[in-house]
XYZ file of C-alpha atoms in Angstrom:
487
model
C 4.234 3.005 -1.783
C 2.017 4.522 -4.281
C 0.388 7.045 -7.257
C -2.253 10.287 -8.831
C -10.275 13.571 -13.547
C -11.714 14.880 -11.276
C -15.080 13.996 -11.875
C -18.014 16.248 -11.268
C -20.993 15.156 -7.917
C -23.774 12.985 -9.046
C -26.845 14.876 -8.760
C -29.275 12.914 -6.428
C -32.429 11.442 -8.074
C -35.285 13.881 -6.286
C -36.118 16.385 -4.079
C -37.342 13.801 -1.734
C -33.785 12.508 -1.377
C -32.461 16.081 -0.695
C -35.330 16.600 1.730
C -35.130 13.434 3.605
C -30.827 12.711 4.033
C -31.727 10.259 6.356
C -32.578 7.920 3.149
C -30.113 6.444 1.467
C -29.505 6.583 -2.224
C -29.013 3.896 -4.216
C -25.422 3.355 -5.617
C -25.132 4.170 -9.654
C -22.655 3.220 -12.298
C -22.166 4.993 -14.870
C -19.932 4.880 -18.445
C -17.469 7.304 -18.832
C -14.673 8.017 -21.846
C -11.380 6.185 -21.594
C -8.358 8.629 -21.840
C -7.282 9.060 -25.145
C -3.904 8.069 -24.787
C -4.630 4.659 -23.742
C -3.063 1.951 -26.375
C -6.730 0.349 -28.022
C -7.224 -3.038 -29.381
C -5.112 -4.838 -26.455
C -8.371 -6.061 -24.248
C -12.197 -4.536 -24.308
C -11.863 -1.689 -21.887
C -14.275 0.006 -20.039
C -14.395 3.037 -17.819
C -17.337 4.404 -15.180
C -17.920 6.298 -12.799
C -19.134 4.689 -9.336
C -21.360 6.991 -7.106
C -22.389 6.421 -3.568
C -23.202 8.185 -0.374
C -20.459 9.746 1.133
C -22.176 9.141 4.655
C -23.299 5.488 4.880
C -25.413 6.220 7.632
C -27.698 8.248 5.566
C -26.509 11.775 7.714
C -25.852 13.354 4.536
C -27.033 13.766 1.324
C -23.334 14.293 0.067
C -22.536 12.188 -2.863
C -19.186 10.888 -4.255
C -17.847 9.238 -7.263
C -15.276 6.326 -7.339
C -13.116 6.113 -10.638
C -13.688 2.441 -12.057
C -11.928 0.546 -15.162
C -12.607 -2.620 -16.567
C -10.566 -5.030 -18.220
C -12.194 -7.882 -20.112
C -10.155 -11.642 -20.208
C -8.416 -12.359 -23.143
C -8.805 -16.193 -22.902
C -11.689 -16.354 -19.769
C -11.028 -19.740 -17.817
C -12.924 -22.225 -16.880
C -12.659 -24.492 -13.846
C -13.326 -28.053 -13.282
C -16.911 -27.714 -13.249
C -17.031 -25.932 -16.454
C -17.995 -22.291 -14.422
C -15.710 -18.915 -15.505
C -13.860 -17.269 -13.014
C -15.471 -14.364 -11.222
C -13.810 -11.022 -12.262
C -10.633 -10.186 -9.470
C -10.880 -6.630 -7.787
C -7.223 -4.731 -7.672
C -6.985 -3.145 -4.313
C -4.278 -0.513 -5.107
C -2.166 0.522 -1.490
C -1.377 3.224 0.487
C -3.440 4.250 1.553
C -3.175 7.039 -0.433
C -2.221 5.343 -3.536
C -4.752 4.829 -6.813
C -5.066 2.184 -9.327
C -7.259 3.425 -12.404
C -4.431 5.448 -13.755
C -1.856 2.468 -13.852
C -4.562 0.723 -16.117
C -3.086 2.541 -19.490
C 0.776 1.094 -18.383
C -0.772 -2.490 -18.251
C -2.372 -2.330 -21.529
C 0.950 -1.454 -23.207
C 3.129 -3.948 -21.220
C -0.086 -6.375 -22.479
C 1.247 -5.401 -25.789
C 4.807 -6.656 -25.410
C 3.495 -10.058 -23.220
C -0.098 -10.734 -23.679
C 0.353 -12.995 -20.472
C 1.007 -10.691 -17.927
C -2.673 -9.209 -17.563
C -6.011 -9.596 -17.332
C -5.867 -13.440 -18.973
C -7.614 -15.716 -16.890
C -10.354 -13.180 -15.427
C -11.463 -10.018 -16.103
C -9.638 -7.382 -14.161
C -11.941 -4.489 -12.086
C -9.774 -1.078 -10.519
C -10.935 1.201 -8.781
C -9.341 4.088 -6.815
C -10.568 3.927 -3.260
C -12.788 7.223 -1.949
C -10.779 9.805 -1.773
C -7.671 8.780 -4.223
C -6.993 9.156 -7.462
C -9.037 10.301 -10.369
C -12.478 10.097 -8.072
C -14.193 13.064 -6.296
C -12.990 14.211 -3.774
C -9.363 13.524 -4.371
C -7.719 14.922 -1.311
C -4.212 15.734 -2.485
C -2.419 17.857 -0.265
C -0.154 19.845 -2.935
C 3.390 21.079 -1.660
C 3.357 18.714 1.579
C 5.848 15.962 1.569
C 4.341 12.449 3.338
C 6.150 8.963 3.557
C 5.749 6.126 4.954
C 7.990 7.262 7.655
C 5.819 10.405 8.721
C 5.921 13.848 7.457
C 9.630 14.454 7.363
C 9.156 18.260 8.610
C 7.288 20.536 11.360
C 6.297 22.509 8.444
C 4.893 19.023 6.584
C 2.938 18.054 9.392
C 1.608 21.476 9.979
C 0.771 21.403 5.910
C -1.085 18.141 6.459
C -3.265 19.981 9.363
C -4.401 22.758 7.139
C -4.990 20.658 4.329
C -7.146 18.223 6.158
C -8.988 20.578 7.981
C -9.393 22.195 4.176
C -11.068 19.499 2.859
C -13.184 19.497 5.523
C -14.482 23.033 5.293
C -15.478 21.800 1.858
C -17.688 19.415 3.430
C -15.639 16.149 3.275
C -16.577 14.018 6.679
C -13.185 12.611 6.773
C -15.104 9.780 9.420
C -16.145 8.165 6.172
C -12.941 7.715 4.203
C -11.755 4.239 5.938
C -11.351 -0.055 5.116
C -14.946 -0.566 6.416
C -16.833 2.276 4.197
C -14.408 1.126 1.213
C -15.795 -2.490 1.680
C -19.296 -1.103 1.475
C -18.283 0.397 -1.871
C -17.053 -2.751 -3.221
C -20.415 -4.306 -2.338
C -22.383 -1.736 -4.089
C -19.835 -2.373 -7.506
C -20.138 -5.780 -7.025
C -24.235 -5.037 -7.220
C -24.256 -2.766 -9.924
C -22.540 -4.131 -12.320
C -24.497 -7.709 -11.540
C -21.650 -9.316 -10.206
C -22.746 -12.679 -8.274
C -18.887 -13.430 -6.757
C -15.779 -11.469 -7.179
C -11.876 -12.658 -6.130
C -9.765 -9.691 -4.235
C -6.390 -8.768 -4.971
C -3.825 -6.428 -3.637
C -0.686 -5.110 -2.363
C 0.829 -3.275 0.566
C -2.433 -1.825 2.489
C -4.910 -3.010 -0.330
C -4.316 -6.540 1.583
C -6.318 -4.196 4.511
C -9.181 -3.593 2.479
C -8.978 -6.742 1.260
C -9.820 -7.729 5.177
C -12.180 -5.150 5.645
C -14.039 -6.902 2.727
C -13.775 -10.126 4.130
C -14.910 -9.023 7.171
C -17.944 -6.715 6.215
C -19.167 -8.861 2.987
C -17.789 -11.951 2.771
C -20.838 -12.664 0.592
C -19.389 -11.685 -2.403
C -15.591 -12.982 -2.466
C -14.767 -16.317 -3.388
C -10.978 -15.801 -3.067
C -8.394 -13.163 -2.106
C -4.484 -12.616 -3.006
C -2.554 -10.811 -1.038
C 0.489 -9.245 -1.635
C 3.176 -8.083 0.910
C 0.074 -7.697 3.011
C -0.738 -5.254 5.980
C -3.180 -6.896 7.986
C -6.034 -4.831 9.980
C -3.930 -5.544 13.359
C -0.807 -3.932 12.566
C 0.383 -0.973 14.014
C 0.969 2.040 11.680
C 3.603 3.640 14.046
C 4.189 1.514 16.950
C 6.867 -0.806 15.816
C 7.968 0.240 12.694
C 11.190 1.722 14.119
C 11.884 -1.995 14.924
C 10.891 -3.255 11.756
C 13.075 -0.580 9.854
C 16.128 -1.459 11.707
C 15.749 -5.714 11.015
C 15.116 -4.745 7.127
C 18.342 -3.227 7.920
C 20.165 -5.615 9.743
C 19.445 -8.636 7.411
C 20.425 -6.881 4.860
C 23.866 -6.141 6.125
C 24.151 -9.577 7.684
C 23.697 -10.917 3.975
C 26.542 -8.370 2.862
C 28.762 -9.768 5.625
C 28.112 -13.272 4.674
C 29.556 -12.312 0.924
C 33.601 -12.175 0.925
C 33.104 -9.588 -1.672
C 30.832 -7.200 0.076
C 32.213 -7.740 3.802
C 35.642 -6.987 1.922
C 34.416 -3.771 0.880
C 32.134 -2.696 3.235
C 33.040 -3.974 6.394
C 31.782 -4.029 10.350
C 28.979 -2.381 8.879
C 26.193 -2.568 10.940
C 28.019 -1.403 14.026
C 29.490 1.544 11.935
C 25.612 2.469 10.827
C 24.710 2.414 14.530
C 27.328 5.187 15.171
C 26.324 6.911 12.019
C 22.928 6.607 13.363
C 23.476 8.310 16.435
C 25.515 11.140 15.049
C 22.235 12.100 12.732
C 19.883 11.812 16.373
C 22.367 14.149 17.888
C 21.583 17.328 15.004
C 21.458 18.193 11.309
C 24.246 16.780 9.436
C 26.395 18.470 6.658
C 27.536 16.657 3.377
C 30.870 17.087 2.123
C 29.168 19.431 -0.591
C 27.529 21.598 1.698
C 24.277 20.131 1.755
C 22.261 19.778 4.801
C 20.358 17.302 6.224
C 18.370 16.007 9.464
C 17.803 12.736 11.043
C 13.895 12.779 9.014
C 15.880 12.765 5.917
C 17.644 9.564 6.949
C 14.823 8.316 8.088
C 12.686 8.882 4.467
C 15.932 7.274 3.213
C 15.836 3.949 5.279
C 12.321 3.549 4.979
C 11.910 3.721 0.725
C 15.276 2.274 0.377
C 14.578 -0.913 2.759
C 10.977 -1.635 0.119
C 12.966 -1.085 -3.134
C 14.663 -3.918 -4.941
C 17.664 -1.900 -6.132
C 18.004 -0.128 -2.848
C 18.166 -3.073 -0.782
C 21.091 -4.340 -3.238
C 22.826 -0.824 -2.887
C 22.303 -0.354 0.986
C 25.932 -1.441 1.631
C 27.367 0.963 -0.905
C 24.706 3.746 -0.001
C 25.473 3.735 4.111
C 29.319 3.811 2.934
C 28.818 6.962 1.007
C 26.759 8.703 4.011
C 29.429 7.937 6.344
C 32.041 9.532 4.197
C 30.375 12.497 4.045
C 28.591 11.700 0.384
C 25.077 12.396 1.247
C 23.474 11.828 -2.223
C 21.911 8.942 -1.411
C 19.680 10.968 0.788
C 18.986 14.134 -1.139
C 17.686 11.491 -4.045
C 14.937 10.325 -1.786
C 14.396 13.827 -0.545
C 13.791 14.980 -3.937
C 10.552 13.567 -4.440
C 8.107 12.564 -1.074
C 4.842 13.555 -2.376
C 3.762 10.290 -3.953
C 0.931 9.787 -2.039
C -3.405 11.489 -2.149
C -2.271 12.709 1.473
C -5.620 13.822 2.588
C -6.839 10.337 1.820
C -4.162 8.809 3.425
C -4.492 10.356 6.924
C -7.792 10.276 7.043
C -7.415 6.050 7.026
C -4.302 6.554 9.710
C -6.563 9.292 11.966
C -9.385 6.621 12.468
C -8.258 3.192 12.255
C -4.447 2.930 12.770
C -3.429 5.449 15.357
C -6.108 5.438 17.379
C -5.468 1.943 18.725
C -1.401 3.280 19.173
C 0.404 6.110 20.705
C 3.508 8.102 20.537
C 4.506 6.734 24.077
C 4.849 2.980 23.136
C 6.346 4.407 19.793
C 9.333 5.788 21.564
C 9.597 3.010 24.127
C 9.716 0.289 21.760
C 12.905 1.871 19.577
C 14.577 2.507 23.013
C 18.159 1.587 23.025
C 18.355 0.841 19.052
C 19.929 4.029 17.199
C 18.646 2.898 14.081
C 15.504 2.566 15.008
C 15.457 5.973 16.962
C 16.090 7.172 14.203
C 12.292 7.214 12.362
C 10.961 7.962 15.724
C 10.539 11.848 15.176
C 8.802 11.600 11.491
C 5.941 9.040 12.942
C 5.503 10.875 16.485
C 4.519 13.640 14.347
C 1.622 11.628 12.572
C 0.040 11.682 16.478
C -0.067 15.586 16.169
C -1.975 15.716 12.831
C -4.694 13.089 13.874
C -5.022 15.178 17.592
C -5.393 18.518 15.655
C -7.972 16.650 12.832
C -10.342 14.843 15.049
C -11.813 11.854 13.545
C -13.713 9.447 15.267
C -11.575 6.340 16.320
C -13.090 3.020 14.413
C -14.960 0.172 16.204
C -11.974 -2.396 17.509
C -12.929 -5.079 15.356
C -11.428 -2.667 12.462
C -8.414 -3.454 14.548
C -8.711 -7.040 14.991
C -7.778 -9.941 13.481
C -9.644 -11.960 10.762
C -11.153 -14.890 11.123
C -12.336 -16.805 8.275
C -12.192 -19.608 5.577
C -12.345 -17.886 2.454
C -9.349 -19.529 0.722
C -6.280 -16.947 0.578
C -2.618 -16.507 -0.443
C -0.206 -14.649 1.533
C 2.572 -14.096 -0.713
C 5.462 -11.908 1.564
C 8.969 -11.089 0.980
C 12.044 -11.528 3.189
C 13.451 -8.110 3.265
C 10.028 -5.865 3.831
C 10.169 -3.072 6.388
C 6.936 -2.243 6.469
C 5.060 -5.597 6.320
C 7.878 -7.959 7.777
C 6.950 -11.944 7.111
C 6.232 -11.955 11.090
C 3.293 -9.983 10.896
C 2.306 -12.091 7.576
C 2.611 -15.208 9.398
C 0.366 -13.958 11.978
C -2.812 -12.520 10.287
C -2.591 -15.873 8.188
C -3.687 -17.902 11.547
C -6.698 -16.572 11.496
C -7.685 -17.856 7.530
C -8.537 -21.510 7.797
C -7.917 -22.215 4.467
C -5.254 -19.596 3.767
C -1.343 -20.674 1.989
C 1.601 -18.257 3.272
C 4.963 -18.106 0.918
C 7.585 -15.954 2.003
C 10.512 -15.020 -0.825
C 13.727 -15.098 -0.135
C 15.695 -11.694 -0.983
C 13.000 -10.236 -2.465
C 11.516 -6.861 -1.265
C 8.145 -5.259 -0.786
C 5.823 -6.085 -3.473
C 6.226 -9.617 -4.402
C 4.100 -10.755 -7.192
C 4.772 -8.814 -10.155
C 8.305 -8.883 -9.554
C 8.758 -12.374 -11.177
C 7.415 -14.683 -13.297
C 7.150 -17.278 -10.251
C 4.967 -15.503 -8.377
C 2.967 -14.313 -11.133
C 2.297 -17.774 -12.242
C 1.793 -18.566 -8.553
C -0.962 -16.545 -7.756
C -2.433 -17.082 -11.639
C -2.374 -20.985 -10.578
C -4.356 -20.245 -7.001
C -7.139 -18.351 -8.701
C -7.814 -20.878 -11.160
C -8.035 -23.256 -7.904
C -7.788 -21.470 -4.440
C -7.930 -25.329 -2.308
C -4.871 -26.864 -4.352
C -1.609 -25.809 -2.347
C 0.475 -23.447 -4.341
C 3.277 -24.720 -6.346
C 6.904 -23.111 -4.457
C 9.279 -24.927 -7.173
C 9.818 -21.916 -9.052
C 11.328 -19.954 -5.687
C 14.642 -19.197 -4.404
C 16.343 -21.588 -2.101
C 16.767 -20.312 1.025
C 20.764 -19.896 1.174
C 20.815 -18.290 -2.137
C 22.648 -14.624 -2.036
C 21.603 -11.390 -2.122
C 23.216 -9.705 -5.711
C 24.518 -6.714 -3.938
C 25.427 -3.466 -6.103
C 28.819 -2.678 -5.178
C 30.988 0.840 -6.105
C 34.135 -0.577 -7.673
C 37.412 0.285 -5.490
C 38.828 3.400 -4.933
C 41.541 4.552 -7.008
């Protein structure tokens, strides 16, 4: 789940470039300002501008920029040999999401703990083409877009115009995608004289991460990953599923508490009704308010990847079958947290071409919960039909095979990139390390010390297995958030 210069088109070295598209130009990077607001004197800093073909193919003579910040080591570390650490890459998620922008939060929290960033290695981000503070930056302004779909007819037909908007300004949306990304990483790697780099990231940067595994495994010597979506998952197909067991495990932990079962009782059955009420129309709060079954599903889906939701889920579902619907209209109040242009463009060519609406209904079949996010995702099928991008080659939706050492680090409750789906993609690394964290929701690693330390410890030596000490035992509860009594 995920965040928002534009910066003005390089101008391509020559008329013989313009004349002859079919030649590439070379990649360039190039210093840029800082913003001003930026805390100074935490870590050396420095900003640039990346700028590559848009077409890798060398179809076009369209150039775009990639925002890129640098973060210099406080203490660089050695390894056994006596060698430094290559720099790590942050692969923000999404897709959709950025990374640059975040850099000015990290340099004050650096203030408060010098520990928690950019220590060991220097630290590279980068906002993917199409995101953030690069050019293009395809935000779609006024549509709503979350990981469950486009809550609304009028959202998905907002998404249309908006893609096909960008496109009329020339973007070829066929180049916005994991492979192309990788391709930029190669050429940052090159320009700034990098010889190795490690990877790490969260949520769908994990699929980049692949793609750069795959594409130029040259240049990595080893990748985090955190709560990772691997290149084989499906975007739509089976997250209705997925939804509902983030669900269900949470409940189940609520009934195996006297003090929550006490207070919230027979739950999951009584959400399953619920459920099925909200498929059958709109539904009216007891304050008036009206809302439909994409609402709930918005709800389920950001609630199920937040750490204080999951601990209020119990309370929340209690309140929506009362009538209380403010849990909902919170979520609804703000779904535009993603660069929406960017982020279909990755779905339209290499997610939901390999899926379809068909198998997306079949599979939630006979679950009410899970029927529920069924009409937000179907709707993602209309906006890649109506766009028209070119599906990706299959091995964009294959597996990866490879021995590049890597750490999986997953959590328990994670609708969206369940420890299932973990376990799987990590069959394919031969020398890859999977830990999977009890209670804890999507996003793993810089919700603890532990698992900072943890994947801290694996770049300074990717072959030594992980230390797990530090992690929760297994039967330890869930610290539910519960509404005191009624009167």
């Amino acid at each position: 789940m995920i965040l928002r210069l534009l910066a003005a088109l390089a101008v391509l070295a020559g008329a013989s470039a313009l004349s002859h598209p079919a030649q590439a130009a070379d990649p360039v990077f190039s210093d840029t300002a800082c913003p001003a607001d930026w805390p100074s004197g935490v870590r050396e800093v420095r900003c640039g501008t990346l700028t590559v073909d848009e077409a890798r193919d060398g179809s076009s003579d369209r150039r775009i920029d990639i925002a890129v910040v640098i973060v210099k080591a406080s203490r660089p570390y050695r390894d056994a040999s006596g060698r430094l650490l290559p720099p790590v890459v942050n692969f923000h998620g999404g897709p959709g999401g950025d990374s640059t922008p975040g850099v000015g939060g990290a340099l004050r929290a650096a203030q408060q703990n010098p520990d928690i960033f950019a220590v060991d290695q220097d630290m590279i981000f980068f906002d993917q083409r199409g995101a953030g503070r690069g050019s293009p930056s395809m935000d779609c302004p006024g549509v709503e877009l979350t990981d469950a779909g486009p809550p609304s007819d009028k959202d998905r037909d907002g998404l249309i115009a908006c893609l096909k908007d960008w496109q009329a300004k020339g973007v070829d949306l066929n180049w916005y995608n994991a492979a192309v990304i990788a391709d930029d990483v190669r050429d940052l790697v090159q320009t700034l004289g990098l010889e190795k780099i490690d990877l790490r990231g969260g949520s769908y940067g994990p699929r980049i991460e692949a793609a750069v595994i795959t594409h130029q495994p040259q240049i990595v010597r080893a990748a985090v990953m955190d709560s990772p979506w691997p290149p084989e998952g499906n975007w739509a197909v089976g997250t209705p599923e997925q939804v509902s067991a983030a669900v269900r495990i949470i409940l189940d932990k609520c009934a195996a508490q006297a003090d929550c079962a006490a207070r919230y009782p027979d739950m999951q059955a009584r959400f399953e009704t619920e459920a099925r009420r909200w498929l059958a129309g709109p539904v009216t709060g007891a304050d008036g308010r009206t809302f439909t079954v994409d609402d709930l599903s918005a709800f389920l889906m950001d609630t199920t990847y937040s750490r204080v939701g999951v601990r209020r889920l119990p309370a929340d579902i209690a309140k929506i079958i009362a009538g209380d619907l403010t849990p909902i209209a919170e979520i609804a109040e703000d779904r535009t947290y993603y660069f929406e242009g960017q982020h279909m463009a990755h779905l339209c060519k290499e997610e939901l071409p390999f899926e379809s609406k068909a198998r997306l209904i079949a599979g939630a079949a006979g679950d009410p919960v899970a029927q529920v996010l069924v009409p937000s995702l179907s709707r993602l099928f209309d906006v890649c039909a109506a766009v028209g991008e070119r599906p990706a080659d299959p091995i964009e939706n294959a597996p990866v095979t490879t021995d590049i050492p890597t750490l999986f680090v997953a959590a328990e409750i994670d609708p969206g990139c369940p420890p299932p789906l973990t376990e799987a993609a990590a069959r394919g690394y031969a020398n890859g390390q999977v830990v999977i964290v009890v209670n804890a929701t999507h996003g793993v690693i810089g919700a603890s010390p532990c698992t900072r330390a943890m994947a801290r410890d694996f770049l300074r030596d990717p072959y030594a297995p992980v230390d797990r000490s530090c992690l929760p035992a297994a039967n330890t509860p869930l610290a539910f958030i519960l509404d005191p009594p009624a009167a």
